[in-house]
Tab-separated table of C-alpha atoms in Angstrom:
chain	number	residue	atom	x	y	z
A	257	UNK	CA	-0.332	219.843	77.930
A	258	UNK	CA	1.444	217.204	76.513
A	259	UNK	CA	-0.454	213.742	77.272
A	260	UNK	CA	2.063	211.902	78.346
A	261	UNK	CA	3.079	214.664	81.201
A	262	UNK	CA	0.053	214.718	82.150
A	263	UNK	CA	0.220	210.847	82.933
A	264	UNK	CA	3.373	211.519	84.745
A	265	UNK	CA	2.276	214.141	86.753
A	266	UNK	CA	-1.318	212.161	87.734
A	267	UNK	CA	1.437	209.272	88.913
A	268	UNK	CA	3.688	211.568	91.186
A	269	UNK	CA	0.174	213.224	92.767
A	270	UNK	CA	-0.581	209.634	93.828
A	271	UNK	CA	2.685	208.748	94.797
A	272	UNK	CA	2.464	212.118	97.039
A	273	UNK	CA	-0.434	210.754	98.539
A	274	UNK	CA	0.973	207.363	99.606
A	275	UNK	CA	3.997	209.064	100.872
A	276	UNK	CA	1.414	211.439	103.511
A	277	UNK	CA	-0.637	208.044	104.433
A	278	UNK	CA	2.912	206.088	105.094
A	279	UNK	CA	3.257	209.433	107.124
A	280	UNK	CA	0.131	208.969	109.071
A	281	UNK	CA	0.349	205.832	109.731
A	282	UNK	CA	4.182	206.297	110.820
A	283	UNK	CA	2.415	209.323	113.292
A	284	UNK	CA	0.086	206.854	114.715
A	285	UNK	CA	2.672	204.288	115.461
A	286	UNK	CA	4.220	207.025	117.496
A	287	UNK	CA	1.292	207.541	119.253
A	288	UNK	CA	1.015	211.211	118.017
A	289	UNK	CA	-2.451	212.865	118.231
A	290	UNK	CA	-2.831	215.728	116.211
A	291	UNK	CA	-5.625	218.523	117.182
A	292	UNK	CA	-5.548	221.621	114.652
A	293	UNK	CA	-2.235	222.673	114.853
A	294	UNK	CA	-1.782	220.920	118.570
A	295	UNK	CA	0.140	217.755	119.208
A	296	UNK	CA	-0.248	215.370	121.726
A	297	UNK	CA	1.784	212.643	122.735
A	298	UNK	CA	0.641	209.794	125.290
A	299	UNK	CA	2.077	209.613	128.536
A	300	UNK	CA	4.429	206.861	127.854
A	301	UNK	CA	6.189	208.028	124.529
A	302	UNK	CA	6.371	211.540	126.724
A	303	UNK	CA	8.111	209.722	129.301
A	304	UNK	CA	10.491	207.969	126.870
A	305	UNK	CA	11.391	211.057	124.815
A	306	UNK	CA	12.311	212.916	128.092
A	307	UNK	CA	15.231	210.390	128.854
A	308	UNK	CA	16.430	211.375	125.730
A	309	UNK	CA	16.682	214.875	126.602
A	310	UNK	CA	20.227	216.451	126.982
A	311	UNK	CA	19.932	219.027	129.931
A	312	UNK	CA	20.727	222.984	128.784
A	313	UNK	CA	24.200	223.199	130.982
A	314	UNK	CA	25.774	219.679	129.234
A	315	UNK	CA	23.980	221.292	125.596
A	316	UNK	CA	26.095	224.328	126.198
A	317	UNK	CA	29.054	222.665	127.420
A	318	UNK	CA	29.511	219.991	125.042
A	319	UNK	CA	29.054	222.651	122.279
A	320	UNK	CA	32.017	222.573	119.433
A	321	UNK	CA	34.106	225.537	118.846
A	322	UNK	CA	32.723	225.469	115.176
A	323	UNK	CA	29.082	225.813	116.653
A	324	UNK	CA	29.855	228.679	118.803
A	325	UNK	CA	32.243	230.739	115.949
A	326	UNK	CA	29.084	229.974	113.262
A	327	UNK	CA	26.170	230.751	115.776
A	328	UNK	CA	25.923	234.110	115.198
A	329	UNK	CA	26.364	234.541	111.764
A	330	UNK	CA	23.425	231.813	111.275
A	331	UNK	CA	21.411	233.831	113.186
A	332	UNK	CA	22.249	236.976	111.741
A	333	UNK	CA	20.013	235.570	108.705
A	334	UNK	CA	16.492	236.046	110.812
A	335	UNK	CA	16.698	239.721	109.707
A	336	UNK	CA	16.943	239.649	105.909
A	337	UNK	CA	14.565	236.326	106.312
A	338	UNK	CA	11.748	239.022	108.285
A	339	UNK	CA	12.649	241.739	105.668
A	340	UNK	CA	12.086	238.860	102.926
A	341	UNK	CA	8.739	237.749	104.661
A	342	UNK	CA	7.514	241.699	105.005
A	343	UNK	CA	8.214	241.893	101.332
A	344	UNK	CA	6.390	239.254	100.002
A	345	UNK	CA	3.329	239.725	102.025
A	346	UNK	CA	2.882	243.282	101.842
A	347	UNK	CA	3.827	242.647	97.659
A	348	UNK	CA	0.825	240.096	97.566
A	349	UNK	CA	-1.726	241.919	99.549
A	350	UNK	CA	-1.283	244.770	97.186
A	351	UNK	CA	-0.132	243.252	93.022
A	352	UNK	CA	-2.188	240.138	93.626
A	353	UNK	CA	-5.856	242.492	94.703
A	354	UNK	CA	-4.813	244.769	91.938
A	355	UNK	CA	-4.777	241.856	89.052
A	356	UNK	CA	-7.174	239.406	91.099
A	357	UNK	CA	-4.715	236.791	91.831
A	358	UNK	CA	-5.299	234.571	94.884
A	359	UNK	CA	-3.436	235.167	97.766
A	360	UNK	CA	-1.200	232.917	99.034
A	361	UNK	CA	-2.318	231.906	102.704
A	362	UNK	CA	0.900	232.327	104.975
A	363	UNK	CA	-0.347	230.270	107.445
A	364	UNK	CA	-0.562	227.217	105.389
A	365	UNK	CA	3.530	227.599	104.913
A	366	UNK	CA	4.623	228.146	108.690
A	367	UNK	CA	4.810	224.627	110.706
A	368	UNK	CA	5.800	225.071	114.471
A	369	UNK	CA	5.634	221.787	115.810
A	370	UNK	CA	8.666	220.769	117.334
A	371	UNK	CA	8.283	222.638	120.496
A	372	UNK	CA	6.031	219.692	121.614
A	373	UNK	CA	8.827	216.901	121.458
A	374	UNK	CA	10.142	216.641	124.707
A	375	UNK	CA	13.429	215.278	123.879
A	376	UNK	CA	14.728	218.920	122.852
A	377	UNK	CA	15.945	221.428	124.981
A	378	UNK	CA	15.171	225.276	124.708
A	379	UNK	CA	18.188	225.931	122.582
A	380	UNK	CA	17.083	222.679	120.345
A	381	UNK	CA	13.692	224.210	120.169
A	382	UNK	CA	14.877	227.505	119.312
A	383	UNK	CA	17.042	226.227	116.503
A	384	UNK	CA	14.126	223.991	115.213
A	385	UNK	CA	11.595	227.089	114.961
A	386	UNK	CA	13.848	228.776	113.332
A	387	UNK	CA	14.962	226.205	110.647
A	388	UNK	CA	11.035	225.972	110.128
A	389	UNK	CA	10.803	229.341	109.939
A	390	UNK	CA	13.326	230.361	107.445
A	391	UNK	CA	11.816	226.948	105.420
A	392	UNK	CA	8.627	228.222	105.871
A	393	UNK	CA	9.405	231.411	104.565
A	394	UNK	CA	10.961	230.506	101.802
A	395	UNK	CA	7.851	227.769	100.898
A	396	UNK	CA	5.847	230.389	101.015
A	397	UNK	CA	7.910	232.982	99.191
A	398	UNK	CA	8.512	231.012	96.168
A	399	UNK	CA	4.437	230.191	96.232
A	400	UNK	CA	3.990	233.910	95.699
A	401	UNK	CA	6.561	233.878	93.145
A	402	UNK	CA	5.098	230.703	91.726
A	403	UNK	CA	1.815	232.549	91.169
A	404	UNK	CA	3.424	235.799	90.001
A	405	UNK	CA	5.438	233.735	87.268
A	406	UNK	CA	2.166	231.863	86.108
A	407	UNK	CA	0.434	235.128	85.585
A	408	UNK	CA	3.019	237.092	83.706
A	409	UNK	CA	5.539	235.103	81.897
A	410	UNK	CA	4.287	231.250	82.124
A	411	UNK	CA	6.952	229.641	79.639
A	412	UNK	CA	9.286	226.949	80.592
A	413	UNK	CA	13.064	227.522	80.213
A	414	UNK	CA	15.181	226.567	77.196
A	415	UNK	CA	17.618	224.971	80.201
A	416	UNK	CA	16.606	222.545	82.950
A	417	UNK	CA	15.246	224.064	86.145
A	418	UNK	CA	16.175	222.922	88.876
A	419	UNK	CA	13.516	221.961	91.759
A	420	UNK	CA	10.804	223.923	89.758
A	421	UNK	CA	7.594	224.906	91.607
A	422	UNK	CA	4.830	222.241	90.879
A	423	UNK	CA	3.128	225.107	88.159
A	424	UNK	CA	6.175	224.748	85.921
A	425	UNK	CA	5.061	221.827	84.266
A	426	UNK	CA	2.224	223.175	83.066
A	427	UNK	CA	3.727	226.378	81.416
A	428	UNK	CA	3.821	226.741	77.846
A	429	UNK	CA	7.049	225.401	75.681
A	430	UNK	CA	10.507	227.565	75.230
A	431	UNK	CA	9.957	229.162	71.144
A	432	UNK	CA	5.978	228.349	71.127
A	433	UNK	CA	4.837	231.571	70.656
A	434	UNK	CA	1.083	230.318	69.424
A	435	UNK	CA	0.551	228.644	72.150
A	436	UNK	CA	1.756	231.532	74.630
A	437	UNK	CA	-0.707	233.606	72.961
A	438	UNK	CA	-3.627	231.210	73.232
A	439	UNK	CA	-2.788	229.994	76.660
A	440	UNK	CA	-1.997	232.762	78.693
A	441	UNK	CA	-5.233	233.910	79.660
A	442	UNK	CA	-5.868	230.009	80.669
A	443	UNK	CA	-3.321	229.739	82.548
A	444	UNK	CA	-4.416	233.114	84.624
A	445	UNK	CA	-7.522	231.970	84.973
A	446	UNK	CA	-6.205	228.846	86.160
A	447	UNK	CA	-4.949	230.442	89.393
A	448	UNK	CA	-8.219	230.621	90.673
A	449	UNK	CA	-8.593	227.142	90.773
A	450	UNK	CA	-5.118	226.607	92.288
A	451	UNK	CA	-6.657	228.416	95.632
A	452	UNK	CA	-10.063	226.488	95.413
A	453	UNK	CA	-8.643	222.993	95.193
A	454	UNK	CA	-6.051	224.045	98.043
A	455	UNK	CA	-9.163	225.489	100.147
């Protein structure tokens, strides 16, 4: 990889990390306590998010026109977005064994956390788990596909890509068939690592 990429990308991976710390730090202040995949809040910021909390009757009654028309055709989504998830897991468990590509862990993708802030309502909560899910979803989705594209057909686009997955970078240039040849079987092999350093 081109040196000076590689310089770039080492600088964004520690800007991640000072992003997650501000994060952290921002948690704490909040007095967030985070067990597994549990969080608790102290008694007082529970007590202060609840009169915050817009009861389900005033929710539904203050609702727009525009929310109520477009309700059900958001929602309609969920079923292509379970057919999608199906897909892509069953599609894993059974291309990835056969050519000894990691799986992707769909755990690690699906963040249900904002059923614990108690200044949402059930119909806020619902709407939250599902944003998160269909994010989720498609995280993990284009993870698979990430790993997929690395294995088979790791060359970079003539054209910008926009919001490519963090594996891009590394792929081999548009036209440089020498180094497709030479690198392709590094870049499989590189997969492996992928799941170790994520493990």
């Amino acid at each position: 990889m081109n040196p000076k990429i590689s310089e770039l990308l080492a600088r964004i991976q520690q800007m991640e990390l000072e992003i997650e710390q501000e994060m952290k730090r921002k948690r704490a202040e909040l007095q967030a306590d985070f067990e597994e995949t549990r969080v608790k809040f102290e008694h007082e910021v529970l007590e202060q998010q609840r009169r915050f909390k817009t009861g389900l009757l005033k929710y539904m009654l203050s609702t727009d026109l525009r929310t109520a028309l477009t309700a059900p055709i958001i929602y309609a989504v969920f079923f292509p977005m379970v057919l999608l998830d199906i897909s892509v897991t069953v599609y894993q468990h059974v291309c990835f064994r056969a050519y000894g590509i990691p799986r992707v862990k769909r755990s690690d993708y699906f963040v249900f956390d904002r059923a614990h802030l108690a200044y949402l309502n059930l119909i806020e909560k619902i709407n939250c788990a599902y944003c998160s899910y269909g994010n989720g979803l498609m995280a993990y989705a284009r993870e698979i596909v990430a790993r997929t594209e690395q294995y088979w057909c790791p060359i970079k686009h003539a054209r910008k890509v926009m919001a490519a997955h963090p594996y891009y970078t590394g792929f081999v240039d548009f036209g440089d068939a020498e180094s497709y040849k030479q690198e392709l079987e590094r870049l499989r092999t590189q997969l492996v690592e992928i799941n170790q350093t994520s493990e």
